[in-house]
PDB file of C-alpha atoms in Angstrom:
ATOM      1  CA  MET D 276      -8.192 -11.639 -27.867  1.00 63.00           C
ATOM      2  CA  ASP D 277      -8.952  -8.728 -25.493  1.00 80.00           C
ATOM      3  CA  VAL D 278      -9.137  -9.258 -21.740  1.00 84.00           C
ATOM      4  CA  ARG D 279     -12.927  -8.741 -21.557  1.00 85.00           C
ATOM      5  CA  ALA D 280     -13.569 -11.593 -24.004  1.00 88.00           C
ATOM      6  CA  ARG D 281     -11.170 -13.840 -22.082  1.00 87.00           C
ATOM      7  CA  ALA D 282     -12.942 -12.910 -18.851  1.00 85.00           C
ATOM      8  CA  GLN D 283     -16.325 -13.857 -20.325  1.00 86.00           C
ATOM      9  CA  GLU D 284     -14.969 -17.210 -21.474  1.00 86.00           C
ATOM     10  CA  LEU D 285     -13.422 -17.902 -18.064  1.00 85.00           C
ATOM     11  CA  TYR D 286     -16.647 -16.891 -16.278  1.00 84.00           C
ATOM     12  CA  ARG D 287     -18.677 -19.333 -18.391  1.00 85.00           C
ATOM     13  CA  LEU D 288     -16.192 -22.091 -17.573  1.00 85.00           C
ATOM     14  CA  ALA D 289     -16.326 -21.295 -13.837  1.00 84.00           C
ATOM     15  CA  LEU D 290     -20.155 -21.382 -13.853  1.00 84.00           C
ATOM     16  CA  ASP D 291     -20.219 -24.701 -15.714  1.00 83.00           C
ATOM     17  CA  ASN D 292     -17.583 -26.342 -13.499  1.00 83.00           C
ATOM     18  CA  ALA D 293     -16.684 -24.954 -10.060  1.00 82.00           C
ATOM     19  CA  ASP D 294     -13.491 -27.090 -10.034  1.00 81.00           C
ATOM     20  CA  TRP D 295     -12.234 -25.782 -13.364  1.00 83.00           C
ATOM     21  CA  ASN D 296      -8.516 -26.231 -13.946  1.00 82.00           C
ATOM     22  CA  PRO D 297      -6.355 -23.361 -15.287  1.00 82.00           C
ATOM     23  CA  GLN D 298      -4.416 -25.979 -17.226  1.00 80.00           C
ATOM     24  CA  THR D 299      -7.545 -26.448 -19.352  1.00 78.00           C
ATOM     25  CA  LEU D 300      -7.152 -22.882 -20.585  1.00 81.00           C
ATOM     26  CA  THR D 301      -3.379 -22.703 -20.955  1.00 80.00           C
ATOM     27  CA  GLU D 302      -2.632 -26.127 -22.443  1.00 76.00           C
ATOM     28  CA  HIS D 303      -5.868 -27.058 -24.210  1.00 75.00           C
ATOM     29  CA  ARG D 304      -7.256 -23.684 -25.277  1.00 81.00           C
ATOM     30  CA  GLY D 305      -3.975 -21.899 -25.962  1.00 83.00           C
ATOM     31  CA  TRP D 306      -4.215 -19.144 -23.366  1.00 85.00           C
ATOM     32  CA  SER D 307      -1.058 -17.388 -22.199  1.00 86.00           C
ATOM     33  CA  GLY D 308      -0.290 -16.858 -18.533  1.00 83.00           C
ATOM     34  CA  SER D 309      -0.854 -13.100 -18.945  1.00 86.00           C
ATOM     35  CA  GLU D 310      -4.288 -13.668 -20.483  1.00 86.00           C
ATOM     36  CA  LEU D 311      -5.317 -15.896 -17.578  1.00 85.00           C
ATOM     37  CA  ALA D 312      -4.019 -13.401 -15.030  1.00 86.00           C
ATOM     38  CA  GLY D 313      -5.780 -10.498 -16.766  1.00 88.00           C
ATOM     39  CA  ALA D 314      -9.102 -12.356 -16.907  1.00 86.00           C
ATOM     40  CA  LEU D 315      -8.835 -13.326 -13.223  1.00 86.00           C
ATOM     41  CA  GLN D 316      -8.016  -9.753 -12.260  1.00 88.00           C
ATOM     42  CA  LEU D 317     -10.977  -8.298 -14.181  1.00 87.00           C
ATOM     43  CA  LEU D 318     -13.455 -10.854 -12.798  1.00 86.00           C
ATOM     44  CA  GLY D 319     -12.097 -10.252  -9.311  1.00 83.00           C
ATOM     45  CA  GLU D 320     -12.533  -6.474  -9.641  1.00 83.00           C
ATOM     46  CA  LEU D 321     -16.126  -6.997 -10.829  1.00 84.00           C
ATOM     47  CA  GLY D 322     -16.821  -9.317  -7.891  1.00 83.00           C
ATOM     48  CA  LEU D 323     -17.780 -12.196 -10.206  1.00 84.00           C
ATOM     49  CA  LEU D 324     -14.901 -14.345  -8.910  1.00 85.00           C
ATOM     50  CA  VAL D 325     -14.021 -14.285  -5.213  1.00 81.00           C
ATOM     51  CA  PRO D 326     -11.119 -16.051  -3.454  1.00 81.00           C
ATOM     52  CA  SER D 327     -12.082 -19.397  -1.964  1.00 78.00           C
ATOM     53  CA  SER D 328     -10.126 -22.120  -0.193  1.00 73.00           C
ATOM     54  CA  GLY D 329     -12.876 -24.637  -0.946  1.00 71.00           C
ATOM     55  CA  HIS D 330     -11.757 -25.193  -4.537  1.00 72.00           C
ATOM     56  CA  HIS D 331      -8.431 -26.317  -5.958  1.00 74.00           C
ATOM     57  CA  ASN D 332      -8.302 -23.336  -8.313  1.00 79.00           C
ATOM     58  CA  GLY D 333      -8.736 -20.888  -5.406  1.00 80.00           C
ATOM     59  CA  TRP D 334     -11.853 -19.108  -6.764  1.00 83.00           C
ATOM     60  CA  THR D 335     -15.665 -19.229  -6.544  1.00 84.00           C
ATOM     61  CA  ALA D 336     -17.967 -17.788  -9.222  1.00 84.00           C
ATOM     62  CA  LEU D 337     -20.880 -15.576  -8.087  1.00 82.00           C
ATOM     63  CA  ALA D 338     -24.055 -14.698  -9.955  1.00 84.00           C
ATOM     64  CA  PRO D 339     -23.982 -11.158 -11.453  1.00 81.00           C
ATOM     65  CA  ASP D 340     -26.765  -9.861  -9.169  1.00 80.00           C
ATOM     66  CA  THR D 341     -24.991 -11.244  -6.090  1.00 80.00           C
ATOM     67  CA  ALA D 342     -21.699  -9.675  -7.166  1.00 72.00           C
ATOM     68  CA  LEU D 343     -23.423  -6.347  -7.865  1.00 77.00           C
ATOM     69  CA  ARG D 344     -25.078  -6.275  -4.439  1.00 80.00           C
ATOM     70  CA  LYS D 345     -21.727  -7.021  -2.787  1.00 77.00           C
ATOM     71  CA  LEU D 346     -19.961  -4.267  -4.757  1.00 74.00           C
ATOM     72  CA  LEU D 347     -22.677  -1.752  -3.871  1.00 80.00           C
ATOM     73  CA  LEU D 348     -22.550  -2.758  -0.203  1.00 81.00           C
ATOM     74  CA  ASP D 349     -18.761  -2.364  -0.147  1.00 77.00           C
ATOM     75  CA  GLU D 350     -19.022   1.084  -1.773  1.00 79.00           C
ATOM     76  CA  GLU D 351     -21.719   2.173   0.685  1.00 83.00           C
ATOM     77  CA  GLN D 352     -19.590   1.107   3.638  1.00 83.00           C
ATOM     78  CA  HIS D 353     -16.544   2.882   2.176  1.00 81.00           C
ATOM     79  CA  THR D 354     -18.582   6.055   1.561  1.00 85.00           C
ATOM     80  CA  ASP D 355     -20.011   5.973   5.092  1.00 83.00           C
ATOM     81  CA  ALA D 356     -16.480   5.649   6.498  1.00 84.00           C
ATOM     82  CA  LEU D 357     -15.268   8.608   4.419  1.00 84.00           C
ATOM     83  CA  LEU D 358     -18.204  10.789   5.467  1.00 86.00           C
ATOM     84  CA  SER D 359     -17.641   9.883   9.109  1.00 86.00           C
ATOM     85  CA  ALA D 360     -13.942  10.777   8.825  1.00 84.00           C
ATOM     86  CA  VAL D 361     -14.792  14.121   7.194  1.00 85.00           C
ATOM     87  CA  ARG D 362     -17.279  14.970   9.961  1.00 86.00           C
ATOM     88  CA  GLN D 363     -14.759  14.062  12.658  1.00 86.00           C
ATOM     89  CA  THR D 364     -12.027  16.108  10.996  1.00 83.00           C
ATOM     90  CA  ARG D 365     -14.316  19.129  10.589  1.00 84.00           C
ATOM     91  CA  SER D 366     -15.331  18.906  14.247  1.00 84.00           C
ATOM     92  CA  ALA D 367     -11.735  18.571  15.413  1.00 80.00           C
ATOM     93  CA  LEU D 368     -10.566  21.499  13.279  1.00 78.00           C
ATOM     94  CA  ALA D 369     -13.393  23.695  14.571  1.00 79.00           C
ATOM     95  CA  GLN D 370     -12.467  22.844  18.154  1.00 78.00           C
ATOM     96  CA  VAL D 371      -8.764  23.486  17.580  1.00 73.00           C
ATOM     97  CA  LEU D 372      -9.440  26.845  15.925  1.00 69.00           C
ATOM     98  CA  ALA D 373     -11.837  27.818  18.714  1.00 72.00           C
ATOM     99  CA  ASP D 374      -9.172  27.041  21.305  1.00 71.00           C
ATOM    100  CA  PHE D 375      -6.609  29.251  19.565  1.00 66.00           C
ATOM    101  CA  GLN D 376      -8.921  32.092  18.510  1.00 61.00           C
ATOM    102  CA  PRO D 377      -8.461  34.071  21.757  1.00 61.00           C
ATOM    103  CA  VAL D 378      -4.687  34.048  21.481  1.00 56.00           C
ATOM    104  CA  HIS D 379      -3.365  37.606  21.528  1.00 46.00           C
ATOM    105  CA  ALA D 380      -2.129  39.070  18.234  1.00 47.00           C
ATOM    106  CA  ARG D 381       1.327  39.740  19.614  1.00 52.00           C
ATOM    107  CA  GLU D 382       1.775  36.009  20.208  1.00 51.00           C
ATOM    108  CA  LEU D 383       0.869  35.307  16.577  1.00 48.00           C
ATOM    109  CA  ALA D 384       3.398  37.909  15.481  1.00 49.00           C
ATOM    110  CA  SER D 385       6.158  35.719  16.864  1.00 53.00           C
ATOM    111  CA  VAL D 386       5.406  33.059  14.224  1.00 55.00           C
ATOM    112  CA  GLN D 387       7.921  32.853  11.411  1.00 80.00           C
ATOM    113  CA  MET D 388       6.882  31.639   7.969  1.00 83.00           C
ATOM    114  CA  GLU D 389       9.146  30.754   5.043  1.00 85.00           C
ATOM    115  CA  VAL D 390       8.287  29.480   1.568  1.00 87.00           C
ATOM    116  CA  VAL D 391      10.868  27.060   0.136  1.00 87.00           C
ATOM    117  CA  ASN D 392      10.915  26.294  -3.615  1.00 88.00           C
ATOM    118  CA  GLY D 393      12.476  23.363  -5.454  1.00 85.00           C
ATOM    119  CA  MET D 394      13.120  19.726  -4.595  1.00 83.00           C
ATOM    120  CA  ALA D 395      16.707  20.329  -3.483  1.00 85.00           C
ATOM    121  CA  ASN D 396      15.749  23.141  -1.110  1.00 87.00           C
ATOM    122  CA  VAL D 397      12.802  21.208   0.333  1.00 85.00           C
ATOM    123  CA  SER D 398      15.058  18.178   0.893  1.00 83.00           C
ATOM    124  CA  ALA D 399      17.588  20.421   2.654  1.00 87.00           C
ATOM    125  CA  VAL D 400      14.868  21.725   4.972  1.00 86.00           C
ATOM    126  CA  LEU D 401      13.785  18.169   5.812  1.00 84.00           C
ATOM    127  CA  GLU D 402      17.394  17.157   6.496  1.00 85.00           C
ATOM    128  CA  ASP D 403      17.937  20.175   8.748  1.00 87.00           C
ATOM    129  CA  ALA D 404      14.697  19.531  10.642  1.00 87.00           C
ATOM    130  CA  SER D 405      15.614  15.876  11.266  1.00 85.00           C
ATOM    131  CA  ARG D 406      19.024  16.878  12.617  1.00 87.00           C
ATOM    132  CA  ARG D 407      17.501  19.491  14.944  1.00 87.00           C
ATOM    133  CA  ALA D 408      14.783  17.198  16.345  1.00 90.00           C
ATOM    134  CA  GLU D 409      15.200  16.608  20.079  1.00 91.00           C
ATOM    135  CA  GLU D 410      11.861  15.320  21.379  1.00 92.00           C
ATOM    136  CA  GLU D 411       9.414  14.158  18.702  1.00 93.00           C
ATOM    137  CA  VAL D 412       8.738  14.009  14.962  1.00 94.00           C
ATOM    138  CA  LEU D 413       5.140  13.633  13.715  1.00 95.00           C
ATOM    139  CA  SER D 414       4.164  13.110  10.073  1.00 93.00           C
ATOM    140  CA  LEU D 415       1.164  12.479   7.814  1.00 93.00           C
ATOM    141  CA  HIS D 416       1.705  10.912   4.376  1.00 90.00           C
ATOM    142  CA  PRO D 417      -1.316  10.979   2.016  1.00 86.00           C
ATOM    143  CA  GLY D 418      -1.106  10.380  -1.730  1.00 77.00           C
ATOM    144  CA  ARG D 419       0.705   7.765  -3.785  1.00 76.00           C
ATOM    145  CA  PRO D 420       3.664   5.794  -2.424  1.00 74.00           C
ATOM    146  CA  LEU D 421       7.040   7.488  -2.808  1.00 73.00           C
ATOM    147  CA  PRO D 422       9.674   6.021  -5.174  1.00 72.00           C
ATOM    148  CA  ALA D 423      11.749   3.223  -3.640  1.00 73.00           C
ATOM    149  CA  GLU D 424      15.023   5.204  -3.750  1.00 73.00           C
ATOM    150  CA  MET D 425      13.440   8.139  -1.903  1.00 73.00           C
ATOM    151  CA  VAL D 426      11.998   5.784   0.704  1.00 78.00           C
ATOM    152  CA  GLU D 427      15.412   4.196   1.298  1.00 78.00           C
ATOM    153  CA  SER D 428      17.130   7.547   1.835  1.00 76.00           C
ATOM    154  CA  GLY D 429      14.329   8.594   4.183  1.00 80.00           C
ATOM    155  CA  LEU D 430      14.722   5.393   6.208  1.00 85.00           C
ATOM    156  CA  GLU D 431      18.379   6.158   6.903  1.00 84.00           C
ATOM    157  CA  ARG D 432      17.444   9.661   8.077  1.00 84.00           C
ATOM    158  CA  ASP D 433      14.675   8.240  10.287  1.00 88.00           C
ATOM    159  CA  ARG D 434      17.022   5.697  11.873  1.00 88.00           C
ATOM    160  CA  LEU D 435      19.483   8.436  12.819  1.00 88.00           C
ATOM    161  CA  VAL D 436      16.693  10.427  14.444  1.00 89.00           C
ATOM    162  CA  LEU D 437      15.397   7.416  16.366  1.00 89.00           C
ATOM    163  CA  GLY D 438      18.939   6.556  17.418  1.00 88.00           C
ATOM    164  CA  ARG D 439      19.115   9.864  19.306  1.00 88.00           C
ATOM    165  CA  GLY D 440      16.105   8.891  21.398  1.00 90.00           C
ATOM    166  CA  VAL D 441      13.624  11.081  19.505  1.00 91.00           C
ATOM    167  CA  ARG D 442      10.026   9.790  19.535  1.00 92.00           C
ATOM    168  CA  MET D 443       8.571   9.283  16.071  1.00 93.00           C
ATOM    169  CA  ARG D 444       4.926   8.788  15.093  1.00 94.00           C
ATOM    170  CA  THR D 445       3.844   8.513  11.459  1.00 94.00           C
ATOM    171  CA  ILE D 446       0.604   7.773   9.587  1.00 94.00           C
ATOM    172  CA  HIS D 447       0.544   6.516   5.996  1.00 90.00           C
ATOM    173  CA  LEU D 448      -2.351   6.096   3.614  1.00 86.00           C
ATOM    174  CA  ARG D 449      -3.437   2.462   3.763  1.00 83.00           C
ATOM    175  CA  SER D 450      -3.599   2.048  -0.018  1.00 77.00           C
ATOM    176  CA  ALA D 451      -0.038   3.389  -0.398  1.00 79.00           C
ATOM    177  CA  ALA D 452       1.242   1.279   2.508  1.00 82.00           C
ATOM    178  CA  SER D 453       0.210  -1.888   0.651  1.00 78.00           C
ATOM    179  CA  ALA D 454       2.814  -1.286  -2.105  1.00 77.00           C
ATOM    180  CA  PRO D 455       5.565  -3.924  -1.668  1.00 79.00           C
ATOM    181  CA  HIS D 456       8.465  -1.516  -1.116  1.00 80.00           C
ATOM    182  CA  MET D 457       6.362   0.632   1.234  1.00 84.00           C
ATOM    183  CA  THR D 458       5.310  -2.426   3.256  1.00 85.00           C
ATOM    184  CA  ALA D 459       8.946  -3.397   3.716  1.00 85.00           C
ATOM    185  CA  TYR D 460       9.882   0.181   4.633  1.00 87.00           C
ATOM    186  CA  LEU D 461       7.140   0.526   7.248  1.00 89.00           C
ATOM    187  CA  ARG D 462       8.099  -2.796   8.814  1.00 88.00           C
ATOM    188  CA  ARG D 463      11.710  -1.723   9.132  1.00 88.00           C
ATOM    189  CA  LEU D 464      10.710   1.697  10.432  1.00 89.00           C
ATOM    190  CA  ASN D 465       8.467   0.070  13.021  1.00 87.00           C
ATOM    191  CA  GLY D 466      11.273  -2.299  13.967  1.00 86.00           C
ATOM    192  CA  ALA D 467      13.626   0.665  14.449  1.00 86.00           C
ATOM    193  CA  GLY D 468      11.367   2.067  17.170  1.00 89.00           C
ATOM    194  CA  ALA D 469       8.910   4.348  15.362  1.00 90.00           C
ATOM    195  CA  GLN D 470       5.158   4.120  15.960  1.00 92.00           C
ATOM    196  CA  VAL D 471       3.449   3.478  12.614  1.00 92.00           C
ATOM    197  CA  ARG D 472      -0.262   3.643  11.816  1.00 91.00           C
ATOM    198  CA  THR D 473      -2.332   3.595   8.623  1.00 89.00           C
ATOM    199  CA  ALA D 474      -5.592   5.322   7.634  1.00 86.00           C
ATOM    200  CA  HIS D 475      -8.050   5.202   4.731  1.00 81.00           C
ATOM    201  CA  THR D 476      -7.931   9.002   4.390  1.00 83.00           C
ATOM    202  CA  LEU D 477      -5.599  11.761   5.580  1.00 88.00           C
ATOM    203  CA  PRO D 478      -6.278  15.524   5.471  1.00 87.00           C
ATOM    204  CA  MET D 479      -2.870  16.731   4.247  1.00 89.00           C
ATOM    205  CA  ARG D 480       0.853  16.060   4.030  1.00 90.00           C
ATOM    206  CA  LEU D 481       2.439  17.299   7.240  1.00 93.00           C
ATOM    207  CA  ILE D 482       5.608  17.130   9.356  1.00 93.00           C
ATOM    208  CA  VAL D 483       5.779  18.554  12.897  1.00 95.00           C
ATOM    209  CA  VAL D 484       9.062  18.679  14.821  1.00 93.00           C
ATOM    210  CA  ASP D 485       9.237  19.284  18.596  1.00 92.00           C
ATOM    211  CA  GLY D 486       5.900  21.117  18.564  1.00 90.00           C
ATOM    212  CA  SER D 487       7.579  24.283  17.292  1.00 89.00           C
ATOM    213  CA  LEU D 488       8.229  23.625  13.587  1.00 92.00           C
ATOM    214  CA  ALA D 489       5.815  22.465  10.890  1.00 93.00           C
ATOM    215  CA  ILE D 490       6.386  21.751   7.209  1.00 92.00           C
ATOM    216  CA  VAL D 491       3.352  21.669   4.890  1.00 91.00           C
ATOM    217  CA  PRO D 492       3.024  21.652   1.078  1.00 88.00           C
ATOM    218  CA  ALA D 493       2.619  24.884  -0.868  1.00 87.00           C
ATOM    219  CA  SER D 494       1.338  25.468  -4.403  1.00 82.00           C
ATOM    220  CA  ARG D 495       3.851  24.571  -7.102  1.00 79.00           C
ATOM    221  CA  THR D 496       5.908  27.376  -8.595  1.00 75.00           C
ATOM    222  CA  ALA D 497       5.272  28.827 -12.065  1.00 76.00           C
ATOM    223  CA  ASP D 498       7.976  26.452 -13.340  1.00 80.00           C
ATOM    224  CA  GLY D 499       6.151  23.454 -11.897  1.00 79.00           C
ATOM    225  CA  GLU D 500       8.636  22.864  -9.055  1.00 83.00           C
ATOM    226  CA  ILE D 501       7.403  21.610  -5.707  1.00 84.00           C
ATOM    227  CA  ALA D 502       7.279  24.057  -2.799  1.00 88.00           C
ATOM    228  CA  ALA D 503       6.791  23.886   0.951  1.00 90.00           C
ATOM    229  CA  ILE D 504       5.848  26.266   3.747  1.00 91.00           C
ATOM    230  CA  VAL D 505       8.008  26.134   6.879  1.00 91.00           C
ATOM    231  CA  LEU D 506       6.297  27.473  10.012  1.00 90.00           C
ATOM    232  CA  ARG D 507       8.064  28.205  13.290  1.00 87.00           C
ATOM    233  CA  GLY D 508       6.405  29.122  16.594  1.00 84.00           C
ATOM    234  CA  GLU D 509       4.465  27.039  19.084  1.00 83.00           C
ATOM    235  CA  THR D 510       1.172  28.913  18.635  1.00 83.00           C
ATOM    236  CA  LEU D 511       0.433  28.145  14.991  1.00 84.00           C
ATOM    237  CA  VAL D 512       2.391  24.885  14.893  1.00 89.00           C
ATOM    238  CA  GLY D 513       0.174  23.725  17.759  1.00 90.00           C
ATOM    239  CA  VAL D 514      -2.783  23.822  15.367  1.00 90.00           C
ATOM    240  CA  PHE D 515      -1.071  21.403  13.001  1.00 92.00           C
ATOM    241  CA  ARG D 516      -0.063  19.192  15.918  1.00 92.00           C
ATOM    242  CA  GLY D 517      -3.752  19.050  16.856  1.00 92.00           C
ATOM    243  CA  ILE D 518      -4.616  17.959  13.307  1.00 92.00           C
ATOM    244  CA  PHE D 519      -2.042  15.199  13.548  1.00 93.00           C
ATOM    245  CA  GLN D 520      -3.309  14.054  16.949  1.00 92.00           C
ATOM    246  CA  HIS D 521      -6.873  13.794  15.647  1.00 91.00           C
ATOM    247  CA  SER D 522      -5.703  11.704  12.682  1.00 90.00           C
ATOM    248  CA  TRP D 523      -3.601   9.541  15.007  1.00 91.00           C
ATOM    249  CA  GLU D 524      -6.523   8.668  17.266  1.00 88.00           C
ATOM    250  CA  SER D 525      -8.648   7.454  14.338  1.00 85.00           C
ATOM    251  CA  ALA D 526      -5.831   5.590  12.530  1.00 87.00           C
ATOM    252  CA  ALA D 527      -5.107   1.856  12.837  1.00 85.00           C
ATOM    253  CA  VAL D 528      -1.926   0.345  14.245  1.00 84.00           C
ATOM    254  CA  LEU D 529       0.268  -1.166  11.528  1.00 78.00           C
ATOM    255  CA  ASN D 530      -0.823  -4.765  11.016  1.00 64.00           C
ATOM    256  CA  GLU D 531       2.028  -6.699   9.429  1.00 48.00           C
ATOM    257  CA  SER D 532      -0.090  -9.741   8.683  1.00 39.00           C
ATOM    258  CA  ALA D 533      -2.686  -7.607   6.903  1.00 38.00           C
ATOM    259  CA  THR D 534      -0.088  -5.902   4.741  1.00 41.00           C
ATOM    260  CA  ASP D 535       1.942  -8.967   4.056  1.00 42.00           C
ATOM    261  CA  SER D 536       3.668  -8.744   0.671  1.00 42.00           C
ATOM    262  CA  PRO D 537       7.043  -9.462  -0.921  1.00 42.00           C
ATOM    263  CA  GLU D 538       9.930  -8.080   1.081  1.00 43.00           C
ATOM    264  CA  GLY D 539      11.707  -5.088  -0.386  1.00 45.00           C
ATOM    265  CA  ASP D 540      12.326  -5.250  -4.108  1.00 51.00           C
ATOM    266  CA  TRP D 541      12.928  -9.015  -4.200  1.00 59.00           C
ATOM    267  CA  ARG D 542      12.331 -10.555  -7.600  1.00 65.00           C
ATOM    268  CA  PRO D 543      12.495 -14.255  -8.502  1.00 68.00           C
ATOM    269  CA  THR D 544      15.541 -15.590 -10.350  1.00 67.00           C
ATOM    270  CA  GLY D 545      16.611 -18.979 -11.666  1.00 68.00           C
ATOM    271  CA  ARG D 546      14.253 -21.800 -10.759  1.00 71.00           C
ATOM    272  CA  HIS D 547      11.949 -19.457  -8.872  1.00 73.00           C
ATOM    273  CA  ARG D 548      11.463 -17.331 -12.004  1.00 76.00           C
ATOM    274  CA  GLU D 549      10.720 -20.361 -14.173  1.00 80.00           C
ATOM    275  CA  LEU D 550       8.317 -21.587 -11.509  1.00 80.00           C
ATOM    276  CA  VAL D 551       6.483 -18.250 -11.556  1.00 79.00           C
ATOM    277  CA  ARG D 552       6.088 -18.501 -15.322  1.00 78.00           C
ATOM    278  CA  MET D 553       4.682 -22.024 -15.033  1.00 81.00           C
ATOM    279  CA  LEU D 554       2.345 -21.005 -12.207  1.00 77.00           C
ATOM    280  CA  GLY D 555       1.028 -18.256 -14.463  1.00 71.00           C
ATOM    281  CA  GLY D 556       0.429 -20.918 -17.085  1.00 74.00           C
ATOM    282  CA  GLY D 557      -1.479 -23.144 -14.654  1.00 75.00           C
ATOM    283  CA  LEU D 558       0.814 -26.201 -14.926  1.00 80.00           C
ATOM    284  CA  THR D 559       0.436 -29.086 -12.482  1.00 84.00           C
ATOM    285  CA  ASP D 560       3.113 -30.087  -9.960  1.00 85.00           C
ATOM    286  CA  GLU D 561       3.997 -33.078 -12.106  1.00 87.00           C
ATOM    287  CA  ALA D 562       4.413 -30.956 -15.246  1.00 86.00           C
ATOM    288  CA  MET D 563       6.491 -28.343 -13.416  1.00 84.00           C
ATOM    289  CA  ALA D 564       8.695 -30.990 -11.824  1.00 85.00           C
ATOM    290  CA  ARG D 565       9.328 -32.561 -15.241  1.00 83.00           C
ATOM    291  CA  LYS D 566      10.252 -29.247 -16.831  1.00 81.00           C
ATOM    292  CA  LEU D 567      12.537 -28.233 -13.943  1.00 80.00           C
ATOM    293  CA  GLY D 568      14.078 -31.681 -13.586  1.00 77.00           C
ATOM    294  CA  VAL D 569      13.250 -31.916  -9.857  1.00 81.00           C
ATOM    295  CA  SER D 570      10.875 -33.917  -7.671  1.00 86.00           C
ATOM    296  CA  GLU D 571       7.279 -32.920  -7.080  1.00 86.00           C
ATOM    297  CA  ARG D 572       8.161 -32.463  -3.413  1.00 87.00           C
ATOM    298  CA  THR D 573      10.753 -29.847  -4.385  1.00 84.00           C
ATOM    299  CA  VAL D 574       8.204 -28.089  -6.576  1.00 84.00           C
ATOM    300  CA  ARG D 575       5.741 -27.922  -3.677  1.00 85.00           C
ATOM    301  CA  ARG D 576       8.455 -26.457  -1.441  1.00 83.00           C
ATOM    302  CA  LEU D 577       9.358 -23.800  -4.023  1.00 82.00           C
ATOM    303  CA  VAL D 578       5.685 -22.943  -4.536  1.00 82.00           C
ATOM    304  CA  SER D 579       5.234 -22.624  -0.779  1.00 79.00           C
ATOM    305  CA  GLU D 580       8.157 -20.178  -0.612  1.00 75.00           C
ATOM    306  CA  LEU D 581       6.640 -18.033  -3.364  1.00 75.00           C
ATOM    307  CA  THR D 582       3.117 -17.962  -1.899  1.00 72.00           C
ATOM    308  CA  GLU D 583       4.588 -17.038   1.496  1.00 67.00           C
ATOM    309  CA  ARG D 584       6.490 -14.093   0.001  1.00 65.00           C
ATOM    310  CA  LEU D 585       3.390 -12.966  -1.904  1.00 65.00           C
ATOM    311  CA  GLY D 586       0.976 -13.490   0.995  1.00 60.00           C
ATOM    312  CA  THR D 587      -1.520 -15.380  -1.204  1.00 63.00           C
ATOM    313  CA  ALA D 588      -3.812 -18.276  -0.318  1.00 64.00           C
ATOM    314  CA  SER D 589      -3.261 -20.386  -3.430  1.00 71.00           C
ATOM    315  CA  ARG D 590      -0.739 -20.933  -6.203  1.00 72.00           C
ATOM    316  CA  PHE D 591      -3.076 -19.506  -8.837  1.00 70.00           C
ATOM    317  CA  GLN D 592      -3.533 -16.304  -6.849  1.00 71.00           C
ATOM    318  CA  ALA D 593       0.259 -16.213  -6.537  1.00 72.00           C
ATOM    319  CA  GLY D 594       0.519 -16.357 -10.325  1.00 71.00           C
ATOM    320  CA  VAL D 595      -1.913 -13.442 -10.676  1.00 70.00           C
ATOM    321  CA  CYS D 596      -0.024 -11.416  -8.062  1.00 70.00           C
ATOM    322  CA  ALA D 597       3.282 -12.109  -9.824  1.00 72.00           C
ATOM    323  CA  VAL D 598       1.862 -10.702 -13.066  1.00 69.00           C
ATOM    324  CA  ARG D 599       0.704  -7.555 -11.267  1.00 68.00           C
ATOM    325  CA  LEU D 600       4.177  -7.083  -9.789  1.00 69.00           C
ATOM    326  CA  GLY D 601       5.762  -7.408 -13.228  1.00 69.00           C
ATOM    327  CA  TRP D 602       7.664 -10.588 -12.350  1.00 69.00           C
ATOM    328  CA  LEU D 603       6.758 -12.125 -15.704  1.00 64.00           C
ATOM    329  CA  ASP D 604       7.839  -9.116 -17.747  1.00 60.00           C
ATOM    330  CA  ASP D 605      10.722  -9.876 -20.112  1.00 51.00           C
TER     331      ASP D 605
END
């Protein structure tokens, strides 16, 4: 059965009985853990089910008109925030350009510009810039989260820079920062001495080193390879530093509790993995203890460990989150 039909069935059950039990669906109606997780995810996205600590199942069903009003209100608030950020950025850019407009042409002539093509060459430029940094490194990171292996290599480079006493400030897109491996990376980066902030929107990808070197993206080559523009000279680089400073002032300080998620690339094994599967199936403590051959007290401790790693309020939400993270994939 498709996920929309399952979601409709679950919604009817939640309206009929606020204290519905997931075990009713998995053991008595033949649902799989993935079907339950998919239905919960869809209803949550539509606003028809909202997290609640007042029920054992961790959810409360809302009427369609109430859910629709809430979704519209959330979208209006998000749109207002985006429009406000755009207006602030436009104002800041106009002010920065006005400040630099009178600069004499011979000062602009001292600026050096270089276009670098290809991943290997761009990586070499980044490595060289990090080694040359003496005072500060500033960076903006919009877009999707980087692959875990790229993040790990970047963390080692960042630690070396920080170890030399270089100040580091970085802003990441809030949606990307919520990815598990990015959350772990930002925590470690913050712990190493960098100042980390997050923002709903960012104007561009940008790196500024010592106020005299800037690296910004360029259009991809005809072969589809990535490219970057390297700018040298305090006059023009100062413009990009101003863009960063404006973004920094409107960004939020990294909140570890708000971005709580599994550390690194940890995945459950052994009893924890079996427990995740049974959570996804909605089994009771007694049923899980019987299947694992342990006491109910041990089951509750293991469940507590999992919910803490996942940052969820209930075991059923933990099961949904585990499905999203692929922990139940064979």
